């Protein structure tokens, strides 16, 4: 089944340079972050891994089974990212790893002072009106599919960190700050959506997101949301993007595609029917949007789902 956006493939370590066949590690150390590239070439189980800093991991190839936070184990696949706080032990299984099919994963360990500086930046510049709050890294959403922006930034960080460019610390800092901000905004969105299901009137943010989800299957205009938020169109777009890192339309379409993926699991639902049920009036637009988001057409996605059963 298609996952999130895949990272660019990274050259594997030459066989003669491997130190171990399980979690062989290459390290690129910079001032405020450290890039680790892990590879495994044989099956292994219950392998512990701990970082003393906050870490952003992302799969490049192969499959792992992750045991984390005393939660149920989950498959970790290319196109996905996991974030882990400092000193939290990940316990990892490699059920399919072999020389012909190795796993490869990157881990970006970030200096805590750099995270604090980035959160302070958000507090100063990304607080608006009645939505003022202290920005923070949360771990309520620690395993997620990559989107275009996250994939692009991580790819840049891999290139920068592993390069010989004398200015790589500067470029890495710029990209790392953007990645952290996007992660914090994404977690903020996840938190507000969850809260809006319980209390949709506690703030403007909760009210707007609750309205979107209540009317997701209907056709409605952005102007309606502007009126609900008591903001002009320009101010609404600026406010929404500052809070969540994406435009209102991008968010609405993302949630509609998420709903479409659920509906496509039922073979009785045609592509036209799914398009209509997700609030799209133009099935061709729905198909284009779905393909851009998932890399395959809705029909191909539905076929993949049915073949997996």
Coordinates of C-alpha atoms in Angstrom, one line a residue:
X1 CA 0.0 0.0 0.0
X2 CA 1.4 3.5 -0.8
X3 CA 2.9 5.3 2.2
X4 CA 3.9 8.9 2.4
X5 CA 6.5 10.6 0.2
X6 CA 9.6 8.6 -0.1
X7 CA 13.0 10.0 0.7
X8 CA 15.7 9.8 -2.0
X9 CA 17.7 6.6 -1.9
X10 CA 21.0 6.9 -0.1
X11 CA 24.0 4.9 -1.3
X12 CA 24.5 1.8 0.9
X13 CA 27.8 1.3 2.7
X14 CA 30.3 -0.7 0.7
X15 CA 30.5 -4.3 2.0
X16 CA 34.1 -4.0 3.0
X17 CA 33.4 -1.0 5.2
X18 CA 30.6 -2.5 7.2
X19 CA 31.3 -2.8 11.0
X20 CA 28.2 -4.9 11.7
X21 CA 25.3 -6.4 9.8
X22 CA 22.7 -5.0 12.2
X23 CA 22.3 -1.3 12.6
X24 CA 25.6 -0.4 10.9
X25 CA 26.0 3.3 11.6
X26 CA 27.5 6.2 9.6
X27 CA 27.7 9.6 11.5
X28 CA 27.9 13.1 10.1
X29 CA 28.4 15.6 13.0
X30 CA 27.4 19.2 12.8
X31 CA 27.3 22.1 15.3
X32 CA 23.6 21.7 16.2
X33 CA 22.6 18.3 14.8
X34 CA 24.0 14.9 13.9
X35 CA 23.0 12.8 10.9
X36 CA 23.1 9.1 11.5
X37 CA 22.5 6.5 8.7
X38 CA 21.6 3.1 10.0
X39 CA 21.6 -0.1 7.8
X40 CA 20.8 -3.7 8.7
X41 CA 21.6 -6.7 6.5
X42 CA 20.2 -9.6 8.5
X43 CA 17.2 -10.5 10.6
X44 CA 17.4 -9.4 14.2
X45 CA 14.9 -8.8 17.0
X46 CA 14.6 -6.6 20.1
X47 CA 17.5 -4.4 19.2
X48 CA 17.6 -1.3 21.5
X49 CA 18.5 2.2 20.3
X50 CA 18.7 5.3 22.5
X51 CA 19.8 8.9 21.8
X52 CA 20.6 11.5 24.4
X53 CA 19.0 14.2 22.2
X54 CA 15.6 14.6 20.6
X55 CA 15.7 12.6 17.4
X56 CA 13.8 12.7 14.1
X57 CA 14.0 9.3 12.3
X58 CA 12.8 8.5 8.8
X59 CA 12.8 5.3 6.8
X60 CA 14.6 5.1 3.5
X61 CA 14.2 1.4 2.5
X62 CA 13.1 -1.9 4.0
X63 CA 10.8 -2.5 7.0
X64 CA 11.2 -2.4 10.7
X65 CA 8.9 -3.2 13.6
X66 CA 9.0 -0.5 16.3
X67 CA 8.3 -0.9 20.0
X68 CA 7.9 2.5 21.5
X69 CA 6.3 4.3 24.5
X70 CA 4.8 1.0 25.9
X71 CA 2.4 1.3 22.9
X72 CA 1.5 -1.6 20.6
X73 CA 4.3 -2.4 18.1
X74 CA 3.9 -0.9 14.6
X75 CA 5.4 -1.4 11.2
X76 CA 7.8 1.3 10.1
X77 CA 8.1 1.8 6.4
X78 CA 9.7 4.1 3.8
X79 CA 7.8 7.3 3.5
X80 CA 7.2 7.5 7.2
X81 CA 8.8 9.4 10.1
X82 CA 9.0 8.9 13.8
X83 CA 10.0 11.4 16.4
X84 CA 11.4 10.4 19.8
X85 CA 12.4 12.4 22.9
X86 CA 15.8 12.3 24.4
X87 CA 16.7 9.2 26.4
X88 CA 13.7 7.2 25.2
X89 CA 14.7 3.7 24.1
X90 CA 13.4 2.4 20.8
X91 CA 13.3 -1.4 20.6
X92 CA 13.5 -2.5 16.9
X93 CA 12.8 -5.8 15.0
X94 CA 14.2 -6.4 11.5
X95 CA 12.0 -9.3 10.3
X96 CA 12.9 -9.1 6.6
X97 CA 16.4 -7.6 6.5
X98 CA 18.9 -9.5 4.4
X99 CA 21.9 -8.6 2.2
X100 CA 19.6 -8.4 -0.9
X101 CA 17.0 -6.4 1.0
X102 CA 18.6 -4.3 3.7
X103 CA 16.8 -1.7 5.9
X104 CA 18.1 1.8 5.8
X105 CA 16.9 4.6 8.1
X106 CA 18.2 8.1 8.9
X107 CA 18.2 9.7 12.4
X108 CA 18.7 13.4 13.0
X109 CA 19.7 14.1 16.6
X110 CA 19.1 17.7 17.5
X111 CA 20.8 19.8 20.2
X112 CA 18.2 20.7 22.9
X113 CA 19.4 24.4 23.0
X114 CA 18.7 24.6 19.3
X115 CA 15.1 23.3 19.8
X116 CA 14.6 25.8 22.7
X117 CA 15.8 28.7 20.4
X118 CA 13.4 27.6 17.6
X119 CA 10.4 27.4 20.1
X120 CA 11.3 30.8 21.4
X121 CA 11.3 32.1 17.8
X122 CA 7.8 30.6 17.3
X123 CA 6.6 32.2 20.6
X124 CA 7.8 35.6 19.4
X125 CA 6.6 35.5 15.8
X126 CA 3.9 32.9 15.4
X127 CA 1.4 34.0 18.1
X128 CA -1.8 35.7 16.9
X129 CA -4.8 37.2 18.6
X130 CA -6.6 34.9 21.0
X131 CA -4.5 31.9 19.8
X132 CA -1.4 33.0 21.8
X133 CA 0.2 30.1 23.5
X134 CA 3.6 28.6 24.3
X135 CA 4.7 26.5 21.3
X136 CA 6.2 23.1 22.3
X137 CA 7.2 19.7 20.9
X138 CA 4.6 17.1 21.7
X139 CA 4.6 13.4 21.2
X140 CA 0.9 12.7 20.8
X141 CA 1.6 12.2 17.1
X142 CA 5.0 10.5 16.9
X143 CA 4.6 8.3 13.9
X144 CA 3.3 9.8 10.6
X145 CA 3.5 9.7 6.9
X146 CA 5.8 12.2 5.2
X147 CA 4.2 15.0 3.2
X148 CA 6.0 16.9 0.3
X149 CA 7.4 19.6 2.6
X150 CA 8.9 17.3 5.2
X151 CA 10.3 15.0 2.6
X152 CA 12.0 17.9 0.7
X153 CA 13.5 19.3 3.9
X154 CA 14.9 15.9 5.1
X155 CA 16.3 15.2 1.7
X156 CA 18.1 18.6 1.8
X157 CA 19.4 18.0 5.3
X158 CA 20.8 14.6 4.2
X159 CA 22.6 16.2 1.3
X160 CA 23.9 19.1 3.4
X161 CA 25.1 17.1 6.4
X162 CA 26.9 14.5 4.2
X163 CA 28.5 17.1 2.0
X164 CA 32.0 18.6 2.2
X165 CA 30.6 22.2 1.9
X166 CA 32.4 24.5 4.4
X167 CA 29.1 26.4 4.9
X168 CA 27.1 23.3 5.7
X169 CA 26.5 24.2 9.3
X170 CA 24.7 27.4 8.1
X171 CA 22.6 25.5 5.5
X172 CA 21.8 22.7 8.0
X173 CA 20.6 25.3 10.6
X174 CA 18.2 26.9 8.2
X175 CA 16.7 23.6 7.1
X176 CA 16.6 22.2 10.6
X177 CA 14.7 25.2 11.9
X178 CA 12.1 24.9 9.1
X179 CA 11.7 21.1 9.8
X180 CA 11.2 21.7 13.5
X181 CA 8.7 24.5 12.9
X182 CA 6.7 22.3 10.5
X183 CA 6.7 19.4 13.0
X184 CA 5.5 21.7 15.8
X185 CA 2.8 23.2 13.6
X186 CA 1.7 19.7 12.5
X187 CA 1.5 18.5 16.1
X188 CA -0.4 21.7 17.1
X189 CA -2.9 21.0 14.3
X190 CA -3.3 17.4 15.5
X191 CA -3.9 18.6 19.1
X192 CA -6.4 21.3 18.1
X193 CA -8.4 18.8 15.9
X194 CA -8.6 16.4 18.8
X195 CA -9.7 19.1 21.2
X196 CA -12.3 20.5 18.8
X197 CA -14.1 17.2 18.9
X198 CA -14.7 17.8 22.6
X199 CA -15.1 21.5 22.7
X200 CA -15.6 23.4 19.4
X201 CA -16.2 26.8 21.0
X202 CA -13.1 27.1 23.2
X203 CA -11.2 29.2 20.6
X204 CA -11.4 30.5 17.0
X205 CA -9.1 27.7 16.0
X206 CA -11.3 25.0 17.5
X207 CA -14.4 26.4 15.9
X208 CA -13.0 26.7 12.4
X209 CA -11.5 23.1 12.4
X210 CA -14.7 21.7 13.9
X211 CA -16.7 23.4 11.1
X212 CA -14.4 22.0 8.4
X213 CA -14.8 18.4 9.7
X214 CA -18.5 18.8 10.2
X215 CA -18.9 19.9 6.5
X216 CA -16.1 17.9 5.0
X217 CA -18.4 16.0 2.7
X218 CA -20.1 19.1 1.4
X219 CA -19.0 21.8 -1.0
X220 CA -18.3 25.0 0.9
X221 CA -16.2 28.1 0.2
X222 CA -13.2 29.5 2.0
X223 CA -15.2 32.7 2.4
X224 CA -17.6 30.9 4.8
X225 CA -14.6 30.0 7.0
X226 CA -13.4 33.6 6.9
X227 CA -16.8 34.7 8.2
X228 CA -16.8 32.0 10.9
X229 CA -13.4 33.3 12.0
X230 CA -14.4 37.0 11.7
X231 CA -11.3 37.7 9.6
X232 CA -10.7 39.1 6.1
X233 CA -9.7 36.5 3.5
X234 CA -6.0 37.7 3.5
X235 CA -5.8 37.7 7.3
X236 CA -7.5 34.3 7.5
X237 CA -5.0 32.7 5.2
X238 CA -2.1 34.3 7.1
X239 CA -3.5 33.3 10.5
X240 CA -4.2 29.7 9.4
X241 CA -0.8 29.2 7.8
X242 CA 1.0 30.6 10.8
X243 CA -0.8 28.3 13.2
X244 CA -0.6 25.1 11.1
X245 CA 2.0 25.5 8.4
X246 CA -0.4 25.0 5.5
X247 CA -3.2 26.9 3.8
X248 CA -6.9 26.2 4.6
X249 CA -7.4 24.7 1.2
X250 CA -4.4 22.4 1.5
X251 CA -5.8 21.2 4.9
X252 CA -9.3 20.7 3.6
X253 CA -8.0 18.7 0.5
X254 CA -5.7 16.7 2.7
X255 CA -8.6 15.6 5.0
X256 CA -10.8 14.9 2.0
X257 CA -8.1 12.6 0.5
X258 CA -7.7 10.9 3.9
X259 CA -11.5 10.3 3.9
X260 CA -11.3 9.1 0.3
X261 CA -8.7 6.5 1.2
X262 CA -11.1 5.1 3.8
X263 CA -14.0 4.9 1.4
X264 CA -11.9 3.3 -1.3
X265 CA -11.4 0.3 1.0
X266 CA -15.0 -0.7 0.1
X267 CA -15.0 -2.1 -3.4
X268 CA -18.6 -1.1 -3.8
X269 CA -17.6 2.5 -3.9
X270 CA -16.8 3.8 -7.4
X271 CA -14.3 6.6 -8.0
X272 CA -17.2 9.0 -8.9
X273 CA -19.1 8.1 -5.7
X274 CA -16.0 8.6 -3.5
X275 CA -15.3 11.9 -5.2
X276 CA -18.9 13.1 -4.4
X277 CA -18.9 11.8 -0.9
X278 CA -15.7 13.7 -0.2
X279 CA -17.1 17.0 -1.3
X280 CA -15.5 17.2 -4.8
X281 CA -17.8 18.4 -7.5
X282 CA -15.3 17.6 -10.3
X283 CA -14.1 13.9 -10.4
X284 CA -11.2 14.8 -12.7
X285 CA -9.9 17.3 -10.1
X286 CA -10.3 14.7 -7.4
X287 CA -8.3 12.2 -9.4
X288 CA -5.5 14.8 -10.1
X289 CA -5.4 15.8 -6.4
X290 CA -5.3 12.2 -5.2
X291 CA -2.5 11.2 -7.6
X292 CA -0.5 14.2 -6.5
X293 CA -0.9 13.3 -2.8
X294 CA -0.6 9.5 -3.0
X295 CA 1.5 9.0 -6.2
X296 CA -1.2 6.7 -7.7
X297 CA -4.7 7.2 -9.0
X298 CA -7.7 6.4 -6.8
X299 CA -8.5 3.4 -9.0
X300 CA -4.9 2.0 -8.6
X301 CA -5.0 2.7 -4.9
X302 CA -8.3 0.8 -4.5
X303 CA -6.8 -2.1 -6.5
X304 CA -3.8 -2.2 -4.2
X305 CA -6.0 -2.3 -1.2
X306 CA -8.1 -5.2 -2.5
X307 CA -4.9 -7.1 -3.6
X308 CA -3.6 -6.8 0.0
X309 CA -6.5 -8.7 1.4

